Amino acid sequence: MSFANTELLKLGSRYMKCMVFRCFILVILVLVFTTVIYPFTGSNWLPWRTSKWIAMSKASNLQHAVRRDKFLEVPQIIWGLNNQKIALARACLTARFLNRTLLMPSLSASLFYKEVELLKPVAFDKIYQFDTFNRLCDGFVQLGRYSDLLNHSMPFEIQKGSGRKWTKERDLDQLKQCREESIDNSEVIRIGGKNPFLWHDHWSVKDYAKIFQCLVVVDKIENEVAKVISKIREAGSKVRYKINASQNEESADSSLGQHVPYVAVHMRIEKDWMIHCKKLEQKLRIEQICSSKEEIMERVSQITSLQQPVVVYLAVADTLLEDDSILSGWNDGLLPLEKKRLGVWGIYKKYPYLIQSAIDYEVCSRADVFVGNSFSTFSSLVVLSRTQKLIRMGFTSSCSAEVGYSSYAYNILGESGGAKRWTTDMSAPDLVGISYGTNNISCYSNWNTSL
């Protein structure tokens, strides 16, 4: 081989080594950018391009399976029990929209977020059964634990907008951008800012209802609920026995083994509610939100379907109650009982507000008759739960007098001067009417039962 050829080969070899080295450096730079620099650009950057995900005709339509390796993280959930339930469901549905598992959020023990000493986080699985939730909601939404994270990348952070300019449309557009491949590759998307209850609502009542059906209280709370209901029915049984015994001995003996119904009244006359409802009446320019104690008692007594005598359990936030005369003034045939008179205050007082409210919610949901305020979130979700029970029992209408789990709104005048009959319209497009109340309620003769 000639000297010229040898030099040519050496030169080519050096050139190839240089090209390989340059390619190696380029690959290293790309890896550094995607794993170190890029995640930190996530908090303020969202590409406003058309999403490459599957085209969707509705916001709630998604693939059949929920991904278990991609997660959504949301802020701590606060305020009242049912506001927290709505916020939780809204976070779950947002995760569903992104086809992600929702990292188990923290709930809050106190009623007011200003009660700093009581606002210690409460884990979801201290109130509701984690595994049962995932089993019942399998294929629809999914909860995950922080221990499930592999921590392969920094969370991609987005900030929820606020104010009038942050419209429902802009909010949905932001969520759509989070499905972009560049963002979707992140293991965790973290939403910062306001409480999920204040997020824009993009989901139907039926979507919320599916999630609420998956919320089953833990055994410890269920046992307390059973004790309270047993006490209520026991009180009702004693009253019926006394009345029947005064009439004839045979009917008294036959009443001992019978089912004893009870009425639950969500009596919203606490000081915080009265302040809120007065302001709401002024804002909406209507007068069917606030109800006095006397009005509630009168309208409950005029419900024609009540089989008297009957025990009336008064669900009320005792610590906020200024009127201690709620047991007086009721008509004959109605035996009003609150926690202390019933002898169950010892059960409630050992728990924080959130669990006290969870017990009352279950007691009201399982009552034979429920009477509440249609502008109360608590009352509205109780009625939604009872409507779901009727649908599962095969009823397609709530208008028949024979339908069980009947519910009424005492703030709206119904037939014969009593409270108005009330169920949830399952065809409603979103939860706005449930979250913020309504005076346009009725029974429904045709439910869409595809839950």
Tab-separated table of N, CA, C and O in Angstrom, residues 395-439:
chain	number	residue	atom	x	y	z
A	395	PHE	N	-86.968	1.687	40.115
A	395	PHE	CA	-87.981	2.708	39.895
A	395	PHE	C	-87.552	3.634	38.760
A	395	PHE	O	-86.402	4.036	38.671
A	396	THR	N	-88.487	3.973	37.899
A	396	THR	CA	-88.216	4.910	36.815
A	396	THR	C	-88.901	6.250	37.046
A	396	THR	O	-88.799	7.159	36.235
A	397	SER	N	-89.609	6.361	38.152
A	397	SER	CA	-90.301	7.599	38.482
A	397	SER	C	-90.284	7.796	39.987
A	397	SER	O	-90.328	6.836	40.751
A	398	SER	N	-90.212	9.042	40.413
A	398	SER	CA	-90.268	9.350	41.842
A	398	SER	C	-91.603	9.973	42.218
A	398	SER	O	-91.792	10.401	43.348
A	399	CYS	N	-92.526	10.037	41.289
A	399	CYS	CA	-93.777	10.757	41.530
A	399	CYS	C	-94.816	9.916	42.264
A	399	CYS	O	-95.747	10.450	42.855
A	400	SER	N	-94.670	8.602	42.203
A	400	SER	CA	-95.660	7.732	42.849
A	400	SER	C	-95.561	7.824	44.362
A	400	SER	O	-94.478	7.893	44.936
A	401	ALA	N	-96.689	7.810	45.002
A	401	ALA	CA	-96.731	7.879	46.466
A	401	ALA	C	-96.150	6.616	47.098
A	401	ALA	O	-95.749	6.616	48.255
A	402	GLU	N	-96.112	5.507	46.348
A	402	GLU	CA	-95.629	4.241	46.894
A	402	GLU	C	-94.111	4.136	46.869
A	402	GLU	O	-93.531	3.214	47.434
A	403	VAL	N	-93.436	5.064	46.183
A	403	VAL	CA	-91.984	5.015	46.086
A	403	VAL	C	-91.358	5.290	47.449
A	403	VAL	O	-91.717	6.238	48.133
A	404	GLY	N	-90.427	4.442	47.881
A	404	GLY	CA	-89.747	4.644	49.146
A	404	GLY	C	-88.671	5.705	49.039
A	404	GLY	O	-88.468	6.320	47.990
A	405	TYR	N	-87.962	5.924	50.145
A	405	TYR	CA	-86.899	6.927	50.202
A	405	TYR	C	-87.382	8.289	49.715
A	405	TYR	O	-86.677	8.990	48.988
A	406	SER	N	-88.569	8.677	50.111
A	406	SER	CA	-89.093	9.972	49.686
A	406	SER	C	-88.337	11.104	50.365
A	406	SER	O	-87.904	10.994	51.514
A	407	SER	N	-88.174	12.203	49.630
A	407	SER	CA	-87.451	13.376	50.129
A	407	SER	C	-88.259	14.630	49.853
A	407	SER	O	-89.011	14.696	48.868
A	408	TYR	N	-88.077	15.634	50.722
A	408	TYR	CA	-88.839	16.872	50.613
A	408	TYR	C	-87.930	18.065	50.920
A	408	TYR	O	-86.946	17.934	51.653
A	409	ALA	N	-88.290	19.214	50.363
A	409	ALA	CA	-87.579	20.466	50.633
A	409	ALA	C	-88.495	21.380	51.434
A	409	ALA	O	-89.536	21.812	50.936
A	410	TYR	N	-88.115	21.671	52.679
A	410	TYR	CA	-88.988	22.484	53.530
A	410	TYR	C	-88.937	23.970	53.188
A	410	TYR	O	-89.810	24.733	53.599
A	411	ASN	N	-87.937	24.407	52.426
A	411	ASN	CA	-87.863	25.829	52.068
A	411	ASN	C	-88.776	26.186	50.901
A	411	ASN	O	-88.893	27.357	50.539
A	412	ILE	N	-89.428	25.181	50.314
A	412	ILE	CA	-90.350	25.417	49.193
A	412	ILE	C	-91.715	24.840	49.557
A	412	ILE	O	-91.826	23.675	49.964
A	413	LEU	N	-92.730	25.650	49.401
A	413	LEU	CA	-94.084	25.246	49.761
A	413	LEU	C	-94.636	24.252	48.745
A	413	LEU	O	-94.625	24.503	47.545
A	414	GLY	N	-95.127	23.115	49.244
A	414	GLY	CA	-95.701	22.099	48.382
A	414	GLY	C	-97.190	21.979	48.571
A	414	GLY	O	-97.856	22.923	49.021
A	415	GLU	N	-97.717	20.810	48.254
A	415	GLU	CA	-99.151	20.584	48.371
A	415	GLU	C	-99.578	20.550	49.845
A	415	GLU	O	-98.822	20.136	50.715
A	416	SER	N	-100.803	20.988	50.091
A	416	SER	CA	-101.409	20.961	51.434
A	416	SER	C	-100.606	21.736	52.468
A	416	SER	O	-100.679	21.452	53.668
A	417	GLY	N	-99.808	22.695	51.996
A	417	GLY	CA	-99.044	23.523	52.926
A	417	GLY	C	-97.813	22.846	53.480
A	417	GLY	O	-97.162	23.376	54.393
A	418	GLY	N	-97.461	21.676	52.964
A	418	GLY	CA	-96.279	20.964	53.441
A	418	GLY	C	-95.054	21.248	52.600
A	418	GLY	O	-95.076	22.060	51.662
A	419	ALA	N	-93.947	20.570	52.950
A	419	ALA	CA	-92.713	20.695	52.174
A	419	ALA	C	-92.897	20.043	50.801
A	419	ALA	O	-93.675	19.103	50.643
A	420	LYS	N	-92.160	20.541	49.818
A	420	LYS	CA	-92.329	20.053	48.447
A	420	LYS	C	-91.527	18.779	48.199
A	420	LYS	O	-90.396	18.642	48.666
A	421	ARG	N	-92.126	17.847	47.442
A	421	ARG	CA	-91.464	16.578	47.089
A	421	ARG	C	-90.228	16.868	46.249
A	421	ARG	O	-90.227	17.759	45.401
A	422	TRP	N	-89.150	16.064	46.450
A	422	TRP	CA	-87.868	16.424	45.852
A	422	TRP	C	-87.054	15.191	45.501
A	422	TRP	O	-86.872	14.298	46.315
A	423	THR	N	-86.594	15.115	44.255
A	423	THR	CA	-85.553	14.165	43.855
A	423	THR	C	-84.622	14.881	42.895
A	423	THR	O	-84.891	15.987	42.456
A	424	THR	N	-83.516	14.243	42.570
A	424	THR	CA	-82.527	14.839	41.676
A	424	THR	C	-82.836	14.481	40.237
A	424	THR	O	-83.111	13.327	39.922
A	425	ASP	N	-82.766	15.470	39.351
A	425	ASP	CA	-82.930	15.239	37.921
A	425	ASP	C	-81.619	14.681	37.372
A	425	ASP	O	-80.637	15.408	37.224
A	426	MET	N	-81.592	13.377	37.074
A	426	MET	CA	-80.363	12.747	36.631
A	426	MET	C	-79.965	13.132	35.208
A	426	MET	O	-78.882	12.798	34.751
A	427	SER	N	-80.834	13.858	34.499
A	427	SER	CA	-80.480	14.298	33.149
A	427	SER	C	-79.842	15.677	33.145
A	427	SER	O	-79.503	16.207	32.092
A	428	ALA	N	-79.648	16.269	34.332
A	428	ALA	CA	-79.032	17.599	34.406
A	428	ALA	C	-77.618	17.554	33.837
A	428	ALA	O	-76.896	16.585	34.030
A	429	PRO	N	-77.196	18.615	33.127
A	429	PRO	CA	-75.896	18.588	32.450
A	429	PRO	C	-74.703	18.673	33.379
A	429	PRO	O	-73.631	18.198	33.058
A	430	ASP	N	-74.830	19.306	34.540
A	430	ASP	CA	-73.695	19.414	35.453
A	430	ASP	C	-74.193	19.541	36.886
A	430	ASP	O	-75.385	19.436	37.156
A	431	LEU	N	-73.289	19.758	37.804
A	431	LEU	CA	-73.626	19.738	39.222
A	431	LEU	C	-73.896	21.127	39.780
A	431	LEU	O	-74.008	21.300	40.977
A	432	VAL	N	-74.007	22.131	38.947
A	432	VAL	CA	-74.185	23.487	39.436
A	432	VAL	C	-75.419	23.599	40.330
A	432	VAL	O	-75.384	24.188	41.409
A	433	GLY	N	-76.528	23.005	39.902
A	433	GLY	CA	-77.748	23.080	40.696
A	433	GLY	C	-77.629	22.389	42.036
A	433	GLY	O	-78.276	22.768	42.992
A	434	ILE	N	-76.790	21.363	42.098
A	434	ILE	CA	-76.597	20.653	43.351
A	434	ILE	C	-75.607	21.389	44.231
A	434	ILE	O	-75.780	21.498	45.434
A	435	SER	N	-74.554	21.939	43.623
A	435	SER	CA	-73.530	22.632	44.408
A	435	SER	C	-74.067	23.892	45.052
A	435	SER	O	-73.705	24.225	46.173
A	436	TYR	N	-74.905	24.609	44.353
A	436	TYR	CA	-75.317	25.918	44.824
A	436	TYR	C	-76.807	26.040	45.097
A	436	TYR	O	-77.294	27.089	45.470
A	437	GLY	N	-77.544	24.954	44.942
A	437	GLY	CA	-78.937	24.962	45.338
A	437	GLY	C	-79.885	25.444	44.252
A	437	GLY	O	-79.499	26.062	43.276
A	438	THR	N	-81.155	25.142	44.453
A	438	THR	CA	-82.171	25.541	43.491
A	438	THR	C	-83.533	25.572	44.165
A	438	THR	O	-83.755	24.900	45.164
A	439	ASN	N	-84.436	26.371	43.630
A	439	ASN	CA	-85.820	26.332	44.110
A	439	ASN	C	-86.731	25.746	43.035
A	439	ASN	O	-87.933	25.792	43.139
